[in-house]
CSV table of C-alpha atoms in Angstrom, one decimal:
chain,number,residue,atom,x,y,z
A,1,UNK,CA,126.6,187.9,-23.1
A,2,UNK,CA,124.3,186.9,-20.2
A,3,UNK,CA,125.9,183.5,-19.3
A,4,UNK,CA,129.7,183.5,-18.8
A,5,UNK,CA,129.7,179.7,-19.1
A,6,UNK,CA,128.3,179.9,-22.6
A,7,UNK,CA,130.9,182.5,-23.6
A,8,UNK,CA,133.7,180.3,-22.2
A,9,UNK,CA,132.4,177.4,-24.3
A,10,UNK,CA,132.4,179.6,-27.4
A,11,UNK,CA,136.0,180.7,-26.9
A,12,UNK,CA,137.3,177.1,-27.2
A,13,UNK,CA,136.5,177.1,-31.0
A,14,UNK,CA,137.3,179.0,-34.1
A,15,UNK,CA,133.9,178.6,-35.7
A,16,UNK,CA,130.5,178.2,-34.1
A,17,UNK,CA,127.3,177.0,-35.7
A,18,UNK,CA,124.1,177.7,-33.8
A,19,UNK,CA,120.9,175.9,-34.8
A,20,UNK,CA,117.5,177.2,-33.7
A,21,UNK,CA,119.2,180.4,-32.4
A,22,UNK,CA,115.8,181.9,-31.6
A,23,UNK,CA,117.0,185.4,-32.6
A,24,UNK,CA,115.2,188.1,-34.5
A,25,UNK,CA,116.4,191.2,-36.4
A,26,UNK,CA,116.7,193.2,-33.2
A,27,UNK,CA,119.0,190.8,-31.5
A,28,UNK,CA,122.8,191.0,-31.4
A,29,UNK,CA,125.1,188.2,-30.3
A,30,UNK,CA,127.9,190.0,-28.6
A,31,UNK,CA,130.9,187.9,-27.6
A,32,UNK,CA,134.3,189.7,-27.4
A,33,UNK,CA,136.7,188.5,-30.2
A,34,UNK,CA,133.9,187.0,-32.3
A,35,UNK,CA,131.7,188.1,-35.2
A,36,UNK,CA,128.3,186.5,-35.9
A,37,UNK,CA,126.2,186.2,-39.0
A,38,UNK,CA,122.5,185.5,-38.4
A,39,UNK,CA,119.7,184.2,-40.5
A,40,UNK,CA,116.5,184.8,-38.5
A,41,UNK,CA,113.1,183.3,-39.0
A,42,UNK,CA,109.8,185.1,-39.2
A,43,UNK,CA,107.8,183.8,-36.4
A,44,UNK,CA,104.1,182.7,-36.6
A,45,UNK,CA,103.6,183.2,-32.9
A,46,UNK,CA,104.8,185.5,-30.1
A,47,UNK,CA,107.5,183.1,-29.1
A,48,UNK,CA,110.9,183.3,-30.9
A,49,UNK,CA,111.9,180.1,-32.6
A,50,UNK,CA,114.1,178.8,-35.4
A,51,UNK,CA,116.9,180.7,-36.9
A,52,UNK,CA,120.6,180.0,-37.7
A,53,UNK,CA,123.7,181.8,-36.6
A,54,UNK,CA,127.4,181.3,-37.5
A,55,UNK,CA,130.2,182.8,-35.5
A,56,UNK,CA,133.9,183.0,-36.1
A,57,UNK,CA,137.0,184.6,-34.5
A,58,UNK,CA,137.5,188.2,-35.6
A,59,UNK,CA,141.1,187.4,-36.9
A,60,UNK,CA,139.5,185.2,-39.6
A,61,UNK,CA,137.2,188.0,-40.9
A,62,UNK,CA,139.1,188.2,-44.3
A,63,UNK,CA,138.9,184.4,-44.8
A,64,UNK,CA,135.1,184.0,-44.0
A,65,UNK,CA,132.6,184.9,-46.7
A,66,UNK,CA,128.8,184.6,-46.6
A,67,UNK,CA,127.1,183.0,-49.6
A,68,UNK,CA,123.5,184.1,-49.9
A,69,UNK,CA,120.8,181.8,-51.2
A,70,UNK,CA,117.0,181.7,-51.0
A,71,UNK,CA,116.9,178.7,-48.7
A,72,UNK,CA,115.9,179.3,-45.1
A,73,UNK,CA,117.2,175.9,-44.0
A,74,UNK,CA,120.9,176.5,-44.4
A,75,UNK,CA,123.4,179.3,-43.9
A,76,UNK,CA,126.4,178.9,-46.3
A,77,UNK,CA,129.8,180.2,-45.4
A,78,UNK,CA,132.9,179.9,-47.6
A,79,UNK,CA,136.2,179.6,-45.8
A,80,UNK,CA,139.3,180.6,-47.8
A,81,UNK,CA,141.6,177.9,-48.9
A,82,UNK,CA,144.6,179.9,-47.7
A,83,UNK,CA,143.4,179.5,-44.1
A,84,UNK,CA,143.5,175.7,-44.2
A,85,UNK,CA,146.2,175.3,-46.8
A,86,UNK,CA,143.8,173.3,-49.0
A,87,UNK,CA,143.8,173.5,-52.8
A,88,UNK,CA,140.2,174.8,-52.8
A,89,UNK,CA,137.9,176.7,-50.5
A,90,UNK,CA,136.0,174.9,-47.8
A,91,UNK,CA,132.2,175.4,-47.7
A,92,UNK,CA,130.3,175.1,-44.4
A,93,UNK,CA,126.5,174.7,-44.3
A,94,UNK,CA,125.0,175.6,-40.9
A,95,UNK,CA,121.6,173.9,-40.9
A,96,UNK,CA,118.3,174.0,-39.0
A,97,UNK,CA,115.4,171.9,-40.3
A,98,UNK,CA,112.1,172.3,-38.3
A,99,UNK,CA,110.6,169.0,-37.0
A,100,UNK,CA,108.3,166.9,-39.1
A,101,UNK,CA,105.3,167.8,-36.9
A,102,UNK,CA,106.2,171.5,-36.5
A,103,UNK,CA,104.1,174.5,-37.4
A,104,UNK,CA,107.1,175.6,-39.4
A,105,UNK,CA,107.5,172.3,-41.2
A,106,UNK,CA,108.9,172.8,-44.8
A,107,UNK,CA,107.6,170.2,-47.4
A,108,UNK,CA,110.5,168.3,-48.9
A,109,UNK,CA,113.0,169.9,-46.6
A,110,UNK,CA,115.7,167.3,-47.3
A,111,UNK,CA,115.1,167.6,-51.0
A,112,UNK,CA,115.6,171.4,-50.7
A,113,UNK,CA,118.8,170.9,-48.8
A,114,UNK,CA,120.0,168.4,-51.4
A,115,UNK,CA,119.3,170.9,-54.2
A,116,UNK,CA,121.4,173.5,-52.3
A,117,UNK,CA,124.2,171.0,-51.9
A,118,UNK,CA,124.1,170.0,-55.6
A,119,UNK,CA,124.3,173.6,-56.8
A,120,UNK,CA,127.5,174.1,-54.7
A,121,UNK,CA,129.0,170.7,-55.3
A,122,UNK,CA,129.6,171.8,-58.9
A,123,UNK,CA,132.3,174.2,-57.7
A,124,UNK,CA,133.3,172.9,-54.3
A,125,UNK,CA,134.5,169.5,-53.2
A,126,UNK,CA,135.2,170.3,-49.6
A,127,UNK,CA,131.8,170.7,-48.0
A,128,UNK,CA,130.8,170.3,-44.4
A,129,UNK,CA,127.1,170.2,-43.2
A,130,UNK,CA,126.3,170.6,-39.5
A,131,UNK,CA,123.3,171.5,-37.3
A,132,UNK,CA,119.9,170.2,-36.2
A,133,UNK,CA,118.5,168.2,-39.1
A,134,UNK,CA,115.6,166.7,-36.9
A,135,UNK,CA,116.4,163.5,-38.8
A,136,UNK,CA,116.8,160.2,-37.1
A,137,UNK,CA,118.9,157.7,-39.0
A,138,UNK,CA,119.7,155.0,-36.4
A,139,UNK,CA,122.6,152.8,-37.7
A,140,UNK,CA,121.2,152.6,-41.3
A,141,UNK,CA,123.8,152.8,-44.0
A,142,UNK,CA,124.6,156.2,-45.5
A,143,UNK,CA,126.4,154.8,-48.6
A,144,UNK,CA,125.8,152.3,-51.3
A,145,UNK,CA,127.5,148.9,-50.9
A,146,UNK,CA,129.5,148.2,-54.1
A,147,UNK,CA,129.2,144.5,-54.8
A,148,UNK,CA,131.1,142.6,-57.4
A,149,UNK,CA,128.9,141.4,-60.3
A,150,UNK,CA,129.8,138.5,-62.5
A,151,UNK,CA,128.2,140.2,-65.5
A,152,UNK,CA,128.8,143.9,-66.0
A,153,UNK,CA,128.8,145.7,-69.3
A,154,UNK,CA,129.4,149.1,-68.0
A,155,UNK,CA,132.3,151.2,-69.3
A,156,UNK,CA,132.5,153.2,-66.1
A,157,UNK,CA,134.7,152.7,-63.1
A,158,UNK,CA,132.6,152.2,-60.0
A,159,UNK,CA,134.2,154.1,-57.1
A,160,UNK,CA,133.8,152.8,-53.6
A,161,UNK,CA,134.3,156.0,-51.6
A,162,UNK,CA,133.5,154.2,-48.4
A,163,UNK,CA,136.7,152.1,-48.8
A,164,UNK,CA,138.8,155.0,-47.5
A,165,UNK,CA,137.0,155.0,-44.1
A,166,UNK,CA,139.2,152.4,-42.5
A,167,UNK,CA,142.2,154.2,-43.8
A,168,UNK,CA,141.3,157.2,-41.7
A,169,UNK,CA,140.4,155.2,-38.7
A,170,UNK,CA,136.7,155.5,-39.2
A,171,UNK,CA,134.0,152.9,-38.8
A,172,UNK,CA,132.5,151.6,-42.0
A,173,UNK,CA,129.2,151.0,-40.3
A,174,UNK,CA,128.1,153.7,-37.9
A,175,UNK,CA,127.0,153.1,-34.3
A,176,UNK,CA,124.1,155.0,-32.7
A,177,UNK,CA,122.4,154.9,-29.4
A,178,UNK,CA,119.3,156.0,-31.2
A,179,UNK,CA,117.5,152.9,-32.6
A,180,UNK,CA,114.7,154.8,-34.3
A,181,UNK,CA,114.4,156.4,-37.8
A,182,UNK,CA,111.9,158.9,-39.2
A,183,UNK,CA,110.9,160.1,-42.6
A,184,UNK,CA,113.5,163.0,-42.6
A,185,UNK,CA,116.1,160.5,-41.5
A,186,UNK,CA,115.4,158.1,-44.4
A,187,UNK,CA,115.6,161.0,-46.9
A,188,UNK,CA,118.8,162.2,-45.4
A,189,UNK,CA,120.4,158.8,-45.8
A,190,UNK,CA,119.3,158.8,-49.5
A,191,UNK,CA,120.9,162.2,-49.9
A,192,UNK,CA,124.1,160.9,-48.4
A,193,UNK,CA,124.1,157.9,-50.7
A,194,UNK,CA,123.4,159.8,-53.8
A,195,UNK,CA,126.1,162.4,-53.2
A,196,UNK,CA,128.9,160.6,-51.5
A,197,UNK,CA,128.3,162.3,-48.2
A,198,UNK,CA,129.3,160.6,-44.9
A,199,UNK,CA,127.8,161.0,-41.5
A,200,UNK,CA,130.5,161.5,-38.9
A,201,UNK,CA,128.4,160.7,-35.8
A,202,UNK,CA,129.0,157.2,-34.5
A,203,UNK,CA,132.0,156.7,-36.9
A,204,UNK,CA,135.0,158.9,-35.9
A,205,UNK,CA,137.2,159.2,-32.9
A,206,UNK,CA,135.5,160.8,-30.0
A,207,UNK,CA,132.0,159.5,-30.9
A,208,UNK,CA,132.3,155.9,-32.0
A,209,UNK,CA,129.4,155.0,-29.7
A,210,UNK,CA,126.9,157.4,-31.5
A,211,UNK,CA,125.9,159.4,-28.4
A,212,UNK,CA,122.4,161.0,-28.1
A,213,UNK,CA,122.3,164.6,-29.1
A,214,UNK,CA,118.8,165.6,-28.1
A,215,UNK,CA,116.8,165.0,-24.9
A,216,UNK,CA,119.2,162.2,-24.1
A,217,UNK,CA,117.0,160.0,-26.3
A,218,UNK,CA,117.7,160.7,-30.0
A,219,UNK,CA,120.3,161.6,-32.5
A,220,UNK,CA,119.2,164.5,-34.7
A,221,UNK,CA,122.2,166.8,-34.8
A,222,UNK,CA,125.0,165.8,-37.2
A,223,UNK,CA,128.3,166.6,-38.8
A,224,UNK,CA,128.2,165.4,-42.4
A,225,UNK,CA,131.0,165.9,-45.0
A,226,UNK,CA,132.0,165.1,-48.5
A,227,UNK,CA,134.4,162.2,-49.0
A,228,UNK,CA,137.2,164.7,-49.9
A,229,UNK,CA,137.1,166.1,-46.4
A,230,UNK,CA,137.4,162.8,-44.6
A,231,UNK,CA,141.2,162.9,-44.5
A,232,UNK,CA,141.2,165.9,-42.2
A,233,UNK,CA,138.7,164.8,-39.6
A,234,UNK,CA,140.5,164.4,-36.3
A,235,UNK,CA,137.8,164.1,-33.6
A,236,UNK,CA,134.1,164.6,-33.0
A,237,UNK,CA,132.6,165.0,-29.5
A,238,UNK,CA,129.1,165.1,-28.0
A,239,UNK,CA,129.3,167.1,-24.8
A,240,UNK,CA,127.1,166.6,-21.8
A,241,UNK,CA,123.7,168.3,-21.9
A,242,UNK,CA,123.5,171.6,-20.1
A,243,UNK,CA,120.4,173.9,-19.9
A,244,UNK,CA,122.9,176.9,-20.1
A,245,UNK,CA,123.6,176.0,-23.7
A,246,UNK,CA,120.3,174.7,-25.0
A,247,UNK,CA,116.8,173.7,-23.9
A,248,UNK,CA,117.1,170.1,-25.2
A,249,UNK,CA,120.3,169.7,-27.3
A,250,UNK,CA,123.8,168.7,-26.4
A,251,UNK,CA,126.8,170.7,-27.9
A,252,UNK,CA,128.7,168.9,-30.7
A,253,UNK,CA,132.3,169.8,-31.6
A,254,UNK,CA,134.5,168.8,-34.5
A,255,UNK,CA,138.3,169.0,-34.7
A,256,UNK,CA,139.8,169.1,-38.2
A,257,UNK,CA,143.5,168.8,-39.0
A,258,UNK,CA,144.4,170.1,-42.4
A,259,UNK,CA,147.6,169.4,-44.3
A,260,UNK,CA,149.0,171.3,-47.2
A,261,UNK,CA,148.1,168.4,-49.5
A,262,UNK,CA,145.3,166.0,-49.4
A,263,UNK,CA,145.9,162.3,-49.8
A,264,UNK,CA,142.3,161.2,-50.0
A,265,UNK,CA,142.1,161.5,-53.8
A,266,UNK,CA,145.1,159.2,-54.2
A,267,UNK,CA,143.9,156.5,-51.9
A,268,UNK,CA,140.2,155.8,-52.7
A,269,UNK,CA,139.8,152.2,-53.8
A,270,UNK,CA,137.8,151.5,-56.9
A,271,UNK,CA,136.2,148.5,-58.2
A,272,UNK,CA,136.6,148.4,-61.9
A,273,UNK,CA,134.4,146.6,-64.4
A,274,UNK,CA,137.2,145.5,-66.6
A,275,UNK,CA,138.8,142.8,-64.5
A,276,UNK,CA,140.1,139.9,-66.7
A,277,UNK,CA,137.9,137.4,-64.8
A,278,UNK,CA,134.7,139.3,-65.5
A,279,UNK,CA,132.6,137.9,-68.3
A,280,UNK,CA,130.9,140.5,-70.6
A,281,UNK,CA,127.9,139.8,-72.9
A,282,UNK,CA,128.4,140.7,-76.5
A,283,UNK,CA,126.4,143.7,-77.9
A,284,UNK,CA,122.7,143.4,-78.6
A,285,UNK,CA,121.7,142.2,-82.0
A,286,UNK,CA,118.1,143.2,-83.0
A,287,UNK,CA,117.9,140.3,-85.5
A,288,UNK,CA,118.2,137.9,-82.6
A,289,UNK,CA,115.3,139.3,-80.6
A,290,UNK,CA,113.0,136.4,-81.2
A,291,UNK,CA,115.7,133.8,-80.4
A,292,UNK,CA,116.5,135.7,-77.2
A,293,UNK,CA,112.9,135.6,-76.0
A,294,UNK,CA,112.5,131.9,-76.9
A,295,UNK,CA,115.6,131.0,-75.1
A,296,UNK,CA,114.5,132.4,-71.8
A,297,UNK,CA,114.2,129.5,-69.3
A,298,UNK,CA,110.5,129.1,-68.7
A,299,UNK,CA,111.0,126.7,-65.8
A,300,UNK,CA,112.9,129.4,-63.9
A,301,UNK,CA,110.2,131.9,-64.7
A,302,UNK,CA,107.5,129.7,-63.3
A,303,UNK,CA,109.6,129.1,-60.1
A,304,UNK,CA,110.0,132.9,-59.8
A,305,UNK,CA,106.3,133.4,-60.3
A,306,UNK,CA,105.5,130.8,-57.6
A,307,UNK,CA,107.9,132.5,-55.2
A,308,UNK,CA,106.3,135.9,-55.8
A,309,UNK,CA,102.8,134.5,-55.2
A,310,UNK,CA,104.0,133.2,-51.8
A,311,UNK,CA,105.5,136.5,-50.7
A,312,UNK,CA,103.5,138.6,-48.3
A,313,UNK,CA,103.0,141.8,-50.3
A,314,UNK,CA,102.1,143.9,-47.4
A,315,UNK,CA,105.5,143.3,-45.8
A,316,UNK,CA,108.2,143.2,-48.3
A,317,UNK,CA,111.6,142.7,-46.8
A,318,UNK,CA,114.6,144.4,-48.5
A,319,UNK,CA,116.4,141.1,-48.9
A,320,UNK,CA,113.4,139.5,-50.6
A,321,UNK,CA,113.2,142.3,-53.1
A,322,UNK,CA,116.9,142.1,-53.8
A,323,UNK,CA,116.7,138.3,-54.2
A,324,UNK,CA,113.9,138.6,-56.8
A,325,UNK,CA,115.8,141.3,-58.7
A,326,UNK,CA,118.9,139.1,-58.8
A,327,UNK,CA,116.9,136.1,-60.1
A,328,UNK,CA,115.3,138.2,-62.9
A,329,UNK,CA,118.7,139.6,-63.8
A,330,UNK,CA,120.2,136.1,-63.9
A,331,UNK,CA,117.4,134.7,-66.1
A,332,UNK,CA,117.9,137.6,-68.6
A,333,UNK,CA,121.7,137.3,-68.6
A,334,UNK,CA,121.6,133.6,-69.2
A,335,UNK,CA,119.5,133.9,-72.2
A,336,UNK,CA,121.6,136.8,-73.5
A,337,UNK,CA,124.8,134.9,-73.1
A,338,UNK,CA,123.3,131.8,-74.9
A,339,UNK,CA,122.1,133.8,-77.9
A,340,UNK,CA,124.6,136.7,-78.1
A,341,UNK,CA,127.7,135.0,-76.8
A,342,UNK,CA,130.2,136.5,-74.3
A,343,UNK,CA,133.9,137.4,-74.0
A,344,UNK,CA,136.4,138.1,-71.3
A,345,UNK,CA,137.8,141.6,-70.9
A,346,UNK,CA,141.1,141.7,-72.7
A,347,UNK,CA,142.8,144.3,-70.5
A,348,UNK,CA,144.2,143.1,-67.2
A,349,UNK,CA,143.5,145.7,-64.6
A,350,UNK,CA,143.7,145.3,-60.8
A,351,UNK,CA,140.5,144.9,-58.9
A,352,UNK,CA,141.4,147.2,-56.0
A,353,UNK,CA,143.5,149.8,-57.8
A,354,UNK,CA,144.5,153.1,-56.2
A,355,UNK,CA,143.6,155.9,-58.5
A,356,UNK,CA,143.2,159.6,-58.5
A,357,UNK,CA,139.5,160.3,-58.5
A,358,UNK,CA,139.5,163.6,-60.4
A,359,UNK,CA,137.0,163.9,-63.3
A,360,UNK,CA,139.2,162.3,-65.9
A,361,UNK,CA,139.6,159.1,-64.0
A,362,UNK,CA,135.9,158.3,-63.4
A,363,UNK,CA,135.4,156.9,-66.8
A,364,UNK,CA,137.5,154.9,-69.3
A,365,UNK,CA,137.0,157.3,-72.2
A,366,UNK,CA,139.7,159.6,-73.3
A,367,UNK,CA,137.2,162.1,-74.6
A,368,UNK,CA,135.4,162.5,-71.3
A,369,UNK,CA,137.0,165.8,-70.2
A,370,UNK,CA,136.2,168.3,-67.5
A,371,UNK,CA,133.5,170.0,-69.7
A,372,UNK,CA,131.7,166.7,-70.1
A,373,UNK,CA,131.9,166.0,-66.4
A,374,UNK,CA,130.4,169.4,-65.6
A,375,UNK,CA,127.7,169.0,-68.2
A,376,UNK,CA,126.7,165.6,-66.8
A,377,UNK,CA,126.6,167.1,-63.3
A,378,UNK,CA,124.2,169.9,-64.5
A,379,UNK,CA,122.1,167.3,-66.2
A,380,UNK,CA,121.7,165.3,-62.9
A,381,UNK,CA,120.8,168.4,-61.0
A,382,UNK,CA,118.1,169.2,-63.6
A,383,UNK,CA,116.8,165.6,-63.5
A,384,UNK,CA,116.5,165.7,-59.7
A,385,UNK,CA,114.6,169.0,-59.9
A,386,UNK,CA,112.3,167.5,-62.5
A,387,UNK,CA,111.5,164.6,-60.2
A,388,UNK,CA,110.5,167.0,-57.4
A,389,UNK,CA,108.1,169.0,-59.5
């Protein structure tokens, strides 16, 4: 190793993820006591670029296993459960996504990453993603806000995974010194929302300010994990930039403290749709279709139409869209309640009930077993792939 300072930095950690390693098939990363797995990129110029490398201490050789996929964006490593004392293996995805304006730009890069994640999430619940995403997310939310609705006919339990953040001394809303977003960043936020993934930057001990990670002007390097891993996150740090380590990036580090048993599954708060104070509309009756249409409040429709005409269609604020949707929903529900009638849920369940979030607790149906859960997951993956193509 040419730079002793770099070797000294490496020796502080058990695992090392190198993004844009700029290595080729002739290169060898030689650091005493460590082994490295490299995924090199074929260059389109004479200058080396891109690439991913994952290093680990030699003593963990039997616990670290490479999982090969066709993706060039992520290098997957499985860490044996016996090493951490977890009930399942831990999956680490070391990532490098080329910039949006790069010669190596990959169309739908975040979608490709999401498909990789979805494939593995069928069998792994402990997943950590880290690296250079070239995605700027500012302080925008990475999870869906679960709001209480007066009318809800769903038989499903709505799980608010974000409710456990405070329990683990994490900020619900992230901070970031980077006030800008880009297209990759917006797609990354959607990926997090759709898959219950949480960005650790600007949220956990050590980096609750959301420090810059690139050129002292942007945040593009992240630690992101599934909700099941939140309980073991101890500290995340963004170290000072040094040209000895990178041309433009600051080193990031994450300390995780594993226990023999995880408490996260037992302490996620859920918002159920069967609270005794929630009014539910009776089932649809096709014979009352005409009556339903005629009972819709025409005055409210005209008011809504007038409001829509006054909106500036070239600049539609998120709150305006949400307000219009709420009004449409209210008009329809009022007519439905008037024609079909309503009833209160008979079973008295607590609003913020602590439940185990394994597959058989996500729905209120006794027949919805593990096989059903896995089949539904496969269906969702297929549906996402269909949307892409």
